[in-house]
mmCIF file of C-alpha atoms in Angstrom:
data_model
loop_
_atom_site.group_PDB
_atom_site.id
_atom_site.type_symbol
_atom_site.label_atom_id
_atom_site.label_comp_id
_atom_site.label_asym_id
_atom_site.label_seq_id
_atom_site.Cartn_x
_atom_site.Cartn_y
_atom_site.Cartn_z
ATOM 1 C CA UNK A 2 116.882 93.761 91.783
ATOM 2 C CA UNK A 3 115.289 95.528 88.817
ATOM 3 C CA UNK A 4 112.239 93.924 87.268
ATOM 4 C CA UNK A 5 112.733 92.782 83.676
ATOM 5 C CA UNK A 6 109.508 93.221 81.768
ATOM 6 C CA UNK A 7 110.651 94.670 78.464
ATOM 7 C CA UNK A 8 108.946 93.175 75.429
ATOM 8 C CA UNK A 9 111.208 93.812 72.432
ATOM 9 C CA UNK A 10 112.236 97.447 72.736
ATOM 10 C CA UNK A 11 109.111 98.630 74.535
ATOM 11 C CA UNK A 12 109.831 100.723 77.633
ATOM 12 C CA UNK A 13 108.634 99.353 80.953
ATOM 13 C CA UNK A 14 105.765 101.436 82.331
ATOM 14 C CA UNK A 15 104.882 101.785 85.995
ATOM 15 C CA UNK A 16 101.598 103.270 87.216
ATOM 16 C CA UNK A 17 101.570 104.760 90.737
ATOM 17 C CA UNK A 18 98.072 105.406 92.113
ATOM 18 C CA UNK A 19 97.807 107.789 95.050
ATOM 19 C CA UNK A 20 95.748 108.042 98.222
ATOM 20 C CA UNK A 21 92.558 110.058 98.491
ATOM 21 C CA UNK A 22 89.546 108.226 99.938
ATOM 22 C CA UNK A 23 86.586 108.177 97.557
ATOM 23 C CA UNK A 24 88.513 110.541 95.294
ATOM 24 C CA UNK A 25 90.432 107.386 94.390
ATOM 25 C CA UNK A 26 87.616 106.512 92.004
ATOM 26 C CA UNK A 27 89.288 109.019 89.663
ATOM 27 C CA UNK A 28 91.952 106.348 89.107
ATOM 28 C CA UNK A 29 89.371 104.345 87.163
ATOM 29 C CA UNK A 30 88.978 107.200 84.698
ATOM 30 C CA UNK A 31 92.742 107.540 84.333
ATOM 31 C CA UNK A 32 93.160 103.826 83.632
ATOM 32 C CA UNK A 33 90.343 103.939 81.081
ATOM 33 C CA UNK A 34 91.968 106.732 79.068
ATOM 34 C CA UNK A 35 95.348 104.985 79.169
ATOM 35 C CA UNK A 36 93.734 101.769 77.937
ATOM 36 C CA UNK A 37 92.064 103.625 75.054
ATOM 37 C CA UNK A 38 95.434 105.118 74.131
ATOM 38 C CA UNK A 39 97.080 101.694 74.120
ATOM 39 C CA UNK A 40 99.220 102.507 77.160
ATOM 40 C CA UNK A 41 99.293 99.555 79.533
ATOM 41 C CA UNK A 42 101.204 99.472 82.813
ATOM 42 C CA UNK A 43 103.675 96.658 83.379
ATOM 43 C CA UNK A 44 103.550 97.177 87.156
ATOM 44 C CA UNK A 45 100.954 98.967 89.285
ATOM 45 C CA UNK A 46 101.684 100.381 92.734
ATOM 46 C CA UNK A 47 99.101 101.986 94.968
ATOM 47 C CA UNK A 48 98.547 103.679 98.286
ATOM 48 C CA UNK A 49 95.226 103.602 100.158
ATOM 49 C CA UNK A 50 92.435 104.166 97.617
ATOM 50 C CA UNK A 51 95.062 103.715 94.924
ATOM 51 C CA UNK A 52 95.933 100.312 96.380
ATOM 52 C CA UNK A 53 92.280 99.232 96.105
ATOM 53 C CA UNK A 54 91.845 100.319 92.484
ATOM 54 C CA UNK A 55 95.342 99.026 91.734
ATOM 55 C CA UNK A 56 94.425 95.627 93.169
ATOM 56 C CA UNK A 57 91.551 95.236 90.732
ATOM 57 C CA UNK A 58 93.631 96.497 87.808
ATOM 58 C CA UNK A 59 96.473 94.122 88.683
ATOM 59 C CA UNK A 60 94.030 91.224 88.815
ATOM 60 C CA UNK A 61 92.841 91.876 85.277
ATOM 61 C CA UNK A 62 89.844 94.164 85.737
ATOM 62 C CA UNK A 63 89.262 96.609 82.891
ATOM 63 C CA UNK A 64 88.329 100.228 83.523
ATOM 64 C CA UNK A 65 84.846 99.516 82.151
ATOM 65 C CA UNK A 66 84.345 96.664 84.634
ATOM 66 C CA UNK A 67 85.582 98.816 87.524
ATOM 67 C CA UNK A 68 83.240 101.611 86.463
ATOM 68 C CA UNK A 69 80.263 99.222 86.561
ATOM 69 C CA UNK A 70 81.273 98.012 90.010
ATOM 70 C CA UNK A 71 81.694 101.549 91.342
ATOM 71 C CA UNK A 72 78.286 102.556 90.003
ATOM 72 C CA UNK A 73 76.618 99.721 91.943
ATOM 73 C CA UNK A 74 78.445 100.214 95.248
ATOM 74 C CA UNK A 75 76.741 101.605 98.330
ATOM 75 C CA UNK A 76 78.300 102.422 101.720
ATOM 76 C CA UNK A 77 76.694 99.365 103.342
ATOM 77 C CA UNK A 78 78.498 97.115 100.844
ATOM 78 C CA UNK A 79 81.926 97.894 102.286
ATOM 79 C CA UNK A 80 81.434 99.595 105.659
ATOM 80 C CA UNK A 81 80.630 97.658 108.829
ATOM 81 C CA UNK A 82 80.495 99.550 112.114
ATOM 82 C CA UNK A 83 81.687 99.579 115.719
ATOM 83 C CA UNK A 84 79.204 102.343 116.575
ATOM 84 C CA UNK A 85 77.282 100.180 119.003
ATOM 85 C CA UNK A 86 77.068 100.512 122.804
ATOM 86 C CA UNK A 87 79.446 97.698 123.793
ATOM 87 C CA UNK A 88 82.311 98.525 121.362
ATOM 88 C CA UNK A 89 82.000 102.214 122.223
ATOM 89 C CA UNK A 90 82.082 101.434 125.946
ATOM 90 C CA UNK A 91 85.184 99.292 125.493
ATOM 91 C CA UNK A 92 86.931 102.029 123.509
ATOM 92 C CA UNK A 93 86.149 104.629 126.160
ATOM 93 C CA UNK A 94 87.162 102.333 129.017
ATOM 94 C CA UNK A 95 90.490 101.379 127.478
ATOM 95 C CA UNK A 96 91.321 104.995 126.611
ATOM 96 C CA UNK A 97 90.530 106.023 130.192
ATOM 97 C CA UNK A 98 92.596 103.229 131.759
ATOM 98 C CA UNK A 99 95.551 103.962 129.498
ATOM 99 C CA UNK A 100 95.359 107.690 130.290
ATOM 100 C CA UNK A 101 95.515 106.856 134.002
ATOM 101 C CA UNK A 102 98.352 104.345 133.460
ATOM 102 C CA UNK A 103 96.193 101.549 134.821
ATOM 103 C CA UNK A 104 96.281 97.933 133.560
ATOM 104 C CA UNK A 105 94.163 97.529 130.419
ATOM 105 C CA UNK A 106 95.793 94.617 128.617
ATOM 106 C CA UNK A 107 92.871 92.294 129.250
ATOM 107 C CA UNK A 108 90.434 94.692 127.560
ATOM 108 C CA UNK A 109 90.145 94.135 123.820
ATOM 109 C CA UNK A 110 88.745 97.356 122.434
ATOM 110 C CA UNK A 111 88.240 98.320 118.771
ATOM 111 C CA UNK A 112 90.873 100.668 117.326
ATOM 112 C CA UNK A 113 88.613 102.164 114.683
ATOM 113 C CA UNK A 114 85.018 103.035 113.937
ATOM 114 C CA UNK A 115 84.928 100.562 111.025
ATOM 115 C CA UNK A 116 86.169 96.993 111.668
ATOM 116 C CA UNK A 117 86.976 96.523 107.965
ATOM 117 C CA UNK A 118 85.911 92.874 107.805
ATOM 118 C CA UNK A 119 83.275 93.621 105.181
ATOM 119 C CA UNK A 120 85.762 95.515 103.007
ATOM 120 C CA UNK A 121 88.259 92.653 103.288
ATOM 121 C CA UNK A 122 85.602 90.144 102.222
ATOM 122 C CA UNK A 123 84.696 92.236 99.202
ATOM 123 C CA UNK A 124 88.333 92.701 98.238
ATOM 124 C CA UNK A 125 88.910 88.960 98.536
ATOM 125 C CA UNK A 126 85.961 88.309 96.249
ATOM 126 C CA UNK A 127 86.952 90.953 93.713
ATOM 127 C CA UNK A 128 90.551 89.682 93.558
ATOM 128 C CA UNK A 129 89.523 85.987 93.646
ATOM 129 C CA UNK A 130 91.724 85.397 96.671
ATOM 130 C CA UNK A 131 94.949 85.945 94.732
ATOM 131 C CA UNK A 132 98.264 86.374 96.469
ATOM 132 C CA UNK A 133 100.637 89.273 95.916
ATOM 133 C CA UNK A 134 102.932 87.897 93.220
ATOM 134 C CA UNK A 135 100.127 85.946 91.531
ATOM 135 C CA UNK A 136 98.365 88.682 89.561
ATOM 136 C CA UNK A 137 97.991 89.487 85.867
ATOM 137 C CA UNK A 138 100.507 92.321 86.299
ATOM 138 C CA UNK A 139 102.805 92.780 89.312
ATOM 139 C CA UNK A 140 101.083 94.552 92.207
ATOM 140 C CA UNK A 141 102.560 96.678 94.995
ATOM 141 C CA UNK A 142 100.714 98.218 97.938
ATOM 142 C CA UNK A 143 102.075 100.614 100.557
ATOM 143 C CA UNK A 144 100.970 100.763 104.193
ATOM 144 C CA UNK A 145 102.446 102.389 107.318
ATOM 145 C CA UNK A 146 103.874 100.602 110.363
ATOM 146 C CA UNK A 147 102.186 102.596 113.105
ATOM 147 C CA UNK A 148 104.725 101.662 115.801
ATOM 148 C CA UNK A 149 107.743 102.961 113.871
ATOM 149 C CA UNK A 150 106.470 105.117 111.002
ATOM 150 C CA UNK A 151 108.203 102.864 108.478
ATOM 151 C CA UNK A 152 106.761 102.205 105.052
ATOM 152 C CA UNK A 153 105.366 98.678 104.751
ATOM 153 C CA UNK A 154 105.710 97.390 101.196
ATOM 154 C CA UNK A 155 103.621 94.508 99.895
ATOM 155 C CA UNK A 156 105.224 93.351 96.643
ATOM 156 C CA UNK A 157 106.085 90.169 94.748
ATOM 157 C CA UNK A 158 108.994 88.351 96.454
ATOM 158 C CA UNK A 159 111.495 89.271 93.754
ATOM 159 C CA UNK A 160 110.727 92.976 94.175
ATOM 160 C CA UNK A 161 110.602 93.541 97.929
ATOM 161 C CA UNK A 162 114.341 94.195 98.261
ATOM 162 C CA UNK A 163 114.184 97.080 95.784
ATOM 163 C CA UNK A 164 112.333 99.278 98.299
ATOM 164 C CA UNK A 165 115.616 99.848 100.141
ATOM 165 C CA UNK A 166 117.005 101.640 97.071
ATOM 166 C CA UNK A 167 114.565 104.545 97.586
ATOM 167 C CA UNK A 168 116.247 105.635 100.810
ATOM 168 C CA UNK A 169 112.958 105.597 102.737
ATOM 169 C CA UNK A 170 112.865 103.326 105.823
ATOM 170 C CA UNK A 171 110.839 100.338 104.646
ATOM 171 C CA UNK A 172 109.904 96.837 105.693
ATOM 172 C CA UNK A 173 108.995 94.061 103.278
ATOM 173 C CA UNK A 174 105.677 92.290 103.799
ATOM 174 C CA UNK A 175 105.742 88.861 102.197
ATOM 175 C CA UNK A 176 103.172 86.121 101.830
ATOM 176 C CA UNK A 177 100.017 88.257 101.886
ATOM 177 C CA UNK A 178 96.920 88.174 99.761
ATOM 178 C CA UNK A 179 96.195 91.086 97.442
ATOM 179 C CA UNK A 180 93.025 91.742 99.451
ATOM 180 C CA UNK A 181 94.872 92.002 102.758
ATOM 181 C CA UNK A 182 97.537 94.277 101.238
ATOM 182 C CA UNK A 183 94.877 96.643 99.875
ATOM 183 C CA UNK A 184 92.953 96.556 103.149
ATOM 184 C CA UNK A 185 96.068 97.426 105.160
ATOM 185 C CA UNK A 186 97.065 100.193 102.767
ATOM 186 C CA UNK A 187 93.636 101.837 103.104
ATOM 187 C CA UNK A 188 93.234 101.589 106.897
ATOM 188 C CA UNK A 189 92.568 105.278 107.610
ATOM 189 C CA UNK A 190 93.575 105.811 111.271
ATOM 190 C CA UNK A 191 90.584 106.252 113.539
ATOM 191 C CA UNK A 192 88.174 105.213 110.784
ATOM 192 C CA UNK A 193 89.246 101.662 109.905
ATOM 193 C CA UNK A 194 90.764 99.297 112.426
ATOM 194 C CA UNK A 195 94.484 98.713 111.765
ATOM 195 C CA UNK A 196 95.665 95.438 110.240
ATOM 196 C CA UNK A 197 97.977 93.266 112.362
ATOM 197 C CA UNK A 198 100.685 91.673 110.235
ATOM 198 C CA UNK A 199 103.758 89.712 111.326
ATOM 199 C CA UNK A 200 103.989 91.429 114.701
ATOM 200 C CA UNK A 201 103.373 94.913 113.294
ATOM 201 C CA UNK A 202 100.298 97.146 113.204
ATOM 202 C CA UNK A 203 99.577 98.552 109.755
ATOM 203 C CA UNK A 204 97.556 101.632 108.837
ATOM 204 C CA UNK A 205 97.003 103.838 105.787
ATOM 205 C CA UNK A 206 100.051 104.153 103.536
ATOM 206 C CA UNK A 207 99.219 107.783 102.770
ATOM 207 C CA UNK A 208 100.825 108.758 106.083
ATOM 208 C CA UNK A 209 104.290 108.073 104.647
ATOM 209 C CA UNK A 210 104.055 107.647 100.871
ATOM 210 C CA UNK A 211 101.131 109.254 99.103
ATOM 211 C CA UNK A 212 102.061 108.198 95.539
ATOM 212 C CA UNK A 213 104.693 105.403 95.440
ATOM 213 C CA UNK A 214 106.413 106.409 92.220
ATOM 214 C CA UNK A 215 109.852 106.085 93.778
ATOM 215 C CA UNK A 216 109.242 102.377 94.365
ATOM 216 C CA UNK A 217 108.526 101.826 90.691
ATOM 217 C CA UNK A 218 111.695 103.680 89.689
ATOM 218 C CA UNK A 219 113.722 101.559 92.099
ATOM 219 C CA UNK A 220 112.193 98.473 90.521
ATOM 220 C CA UNK A 221 113.496 99.423 87.100
ATOM 221 C CA UNK A 222 110.559 101.109 85.379
ATOM 222 C CA UNK A 223 111.586 103.300 82.436
ATOM 223 C CA UNK A 224 108.491 105.505 82.638
ATOM 224 C CA UNK A 225 106.510 106.126 85.809
ATOM 225 C CA UNK A 226 103.066 107.721 85.580
ATOM 226 C CA UNK A 227 101.921 109.051 88.952
ATOM 227 C CA UNK A 228 98.299 109.872 89.746
ATOM 228 C CA UNK A 229 98.053 112.389 92.591
ATOM 229 C CA UNK A 230 94.695 113.273 94.108
ATOM 230 C CA UNK A 231 95.841 116.040 96.434
ATOM 231 C CA UNK A 232 97.197 118.621 94.002
ATOM 232 C CA UNK A 233 94.024 120.150 92.550
ATOM 233 C CA UNK A 234 90.362 120.607 93.325
ATOM 234 C CA UNK A 235 90.372 121.199 97.079
ATOM 235 C CA UNK A 236 86.985 122.901 97.300
ATOM 236 C CA UNK A 237 85.397 123.033 100.770
ATOM 237 C CA UNK A 238 83.303 120.039 101.811
ATOM 238 C CA UNK A 239 80.803 119.922 104.676
ATOM 239 C CA UNK A 240 82.064 117.729 107.525
ATOM 240 C CA UNK A 241 79.547 116.748 110.203
ATOM 241 C CA UNK A 242 80.452 113.379 111.746
ATOM 242 C CA UNK A 243 83.452 111.688 113.341
ATOM 243 C CA UNK A 244 84.286 109.532 110.316
ATOM 244 C CA UNK A 245 84.284 112.544 108.018
ATOM 245 C CA UNK A 246 86.401 114.581 110.444
ATOM 246 C CA UNK A 247 89.117 111.913 110.555
ATOM 247 C CA UNK A 248 88.916 111.314 106.808
ATOM 248 C CA UNK A 249 89.213 115.046 106.108
ATOM 249 C CA UNK A 250 92.160 115.357 108.496
ATOM 250 C CA UNK A 251 94.006 112.622 106.627
ATOM 251 C CA UNK A 252 93.100 114.272 103.304
ATOM 252 C CA UNK A 253 94.565 117.586 104.499
ATOM 253 C CA UNK A 254 97.799 115.821 105.440
ATOM 254 C CA UNK A 255 97.937 114.074 102.064
ATOM 255 C CA UNK A 256 97.363 117.384 100.272
ATOM 256 C CA UNK A 257 100.218 118.970 102.203
ATOM 257 C CA UNK A 258 102.530 116.050 101.381
ATOM 258 C CA UNK A 259 101.586 116.220 97.705
ATOM 259 C CA UNK A 260 102.342 119.930 97.485
ATOM 260 C CA UNK A 261 105.586 119.615 99.417
ATOM 261 C CA UNK A 262 107.024 116.521 97.770
ATOM 262 C CA UNK A 263 105.086 116.494 94.466
ATOM 263 C CA UNK A 264 105.308 112.868 93.371
ATOM 264 C CA UNK A 265 108.693 111.302 93.984
ATOM 265 C CA UNK A 266 109.917 109.168 91.097
ATOM 266 C CA UNK A 267 107.130 110.041 88.642
ATOM 267 C CA UNK A 268 108.094 111.158 85.145
ATOM 268 C CA UNK A 269 104.563 112.367 84.371
ATOM 269 C CA UNK A 270 101.993 113.386 86.998
ATOM 270 C CA UNK A 271 98.251 113.125 86.368
ATOM 271 C CA UNK A 272 96.365 115.375 88.799
ATOM 272 C CA UNK A 273 92.565 114.997 88.628
ATOM 273 C CA UNK A 274 90.637 118.049 89.813
ATOM 274 C CA UNK A 275 88.446 116.186 92.281
ATOM 275 C CA UNK A 276 86.862 118.073 95.193
ATOM 276 C CA UNK A 277 87.024 116.749 98.723
ATOM 277 C CA UNK A 278 84.619 113.846 99.139
ATOM 278 C CA UNK A 279 83.531 112.217 102.375
ATOM 279 C CA UNK A 280 83.619 108.435 102.602
ATOM 280 C CA UNK A 281 79.854 108.308 102.165
ATOM 281 C CA UNK A 282 79.511 110.443 99.004
ATOM 282 C CA UNK A 283 78.790 107.572 96.633
ATOM 283 C CA UNK A 284 76.489 109.857 94.671
ATOM 284 C CA UNK A 285 79.548 111.529 93.123
ATOM 285 C CA UNK A 286 80.994 108.338 91.588
ATOM 286 C CA UNK A 287 80.495 109.221 87.928
ATOM 287 C CA UNK A 288 81.716 112.800 88.291
ATOM 288 C CA UNK A 289 84.837 111.599 90.091
ATOM 289 C CA UNK A 290 85.653 109.036 87.398
ATOM 290 C CA UNK A 291 85.067 111.707 84.747
ATOM 291 C CA UNK A 292 87.569 113.989 86.506
ATOM 292 C CA UNK A 293 90.158 111.227 86.204
ATOM 293 C CA UNK A 294 89.415 110.861 82.516
ATOM 294 C CA UNK A 295 89.792 114.597 81.911
ATOM 295 C CA UNK A 296 93.119 114.768 83.746
ATOM 296 C CA UNK A 297 94.479 111.736 81.894
ATOM 297 C CA UNK A 298 93.558 113.219 78.512
ATOM 298 C CA UNK A 299 95.293 116.425 79.546
ATOM 299 C CA UNK A 300 98.425 114.454 80.432
ATOM 300 C CA UNK A 301 98.436 112.218 77.326
ATOM 301 C CA UNK A 302 100.701 114.501 75.245
ATOM 302 C CA UNK A 303 103.330 114.486 78.003
ATOM 303 C CA UNK A 304 103.072 110.705 78.365
ATOM 304 C CA UNK A 305 103.420 110.157 74.618
ATOM 305 C CA UNK A 306 106.369 112.555 74.466
ATOM 306 C CA UNK A 307 108.083 110.656 77.281
ATOM 307 C CA UNK A 308 107.509 107.357 75.503
ATOM 308 C CA UNK A 309 108.926 108.778 72.272
ATOM 309 C CA UNK A 310 112.059 109.874 74.101
ATOM 310 C CA UNK A 311 112.406 106.286 75.317
ATOM 311 C CA UNK A 312 112.131 105.009 71.760
ATOM 312 C CA UNK A 313 108.586 103.655 71.931
#
């Protein structure tokens, strides 16, 4: 079921925002340059950090407004913690019981260092509690079903069936809020607790689909712009705590996927040169956004050429 969003003869544009932790702030710079150039996405799809920025963009936030928000953010605004004696004891006890094949079902232990409740509250506030399918522009978020490795696709009801056309094993997630979809998509394993949804356990979408350009193609977009954060700028970054170790491990996997698969379905790829950033490096916000701006300006000629070929 292809999405019909053509206005006159204007090509339908899809924007696919990739995973990358705090490097995802580069998406704000990309969106800003596209706005300045008069290029506006009809549909936005995102994975992990891309799903968070995409959620705000889909709900009507401008790049300037997102930049102001990012500048004000501090780790305590979005990160709560399970690093307290009782949660840690429960995690250790359950892991030990499971390793010994002893009953542990009665023990409810955290499955991540960060519960994610604070992030979900912020996302709900930023998106005004909107549902997927009730945004200024259609919004799609990708998560991973941890039990099966399938791609979990949050999309407007009329679009969820199109995921099957990509050939990737996918399940449709219907009836969710934009905030919950973004939270599930960005649940880095071991860092954030997974999100339970309709009998499944959902974690970071970057495990299966780093930049969901193929979804946008399947949904009928004429031009897909993919923003990949794992193709350039992989300078070494000091890693000295458990959260950063897990985050860096996921980043390495995403980089490998990006290099192996490029960006499936994207007609033009924007690749910001952003160095590895830990989840606590909020001091690098402006530089990261600027990297997105630079990459988008570099890609503008290719985007305009593609639009001209489509008759825009």
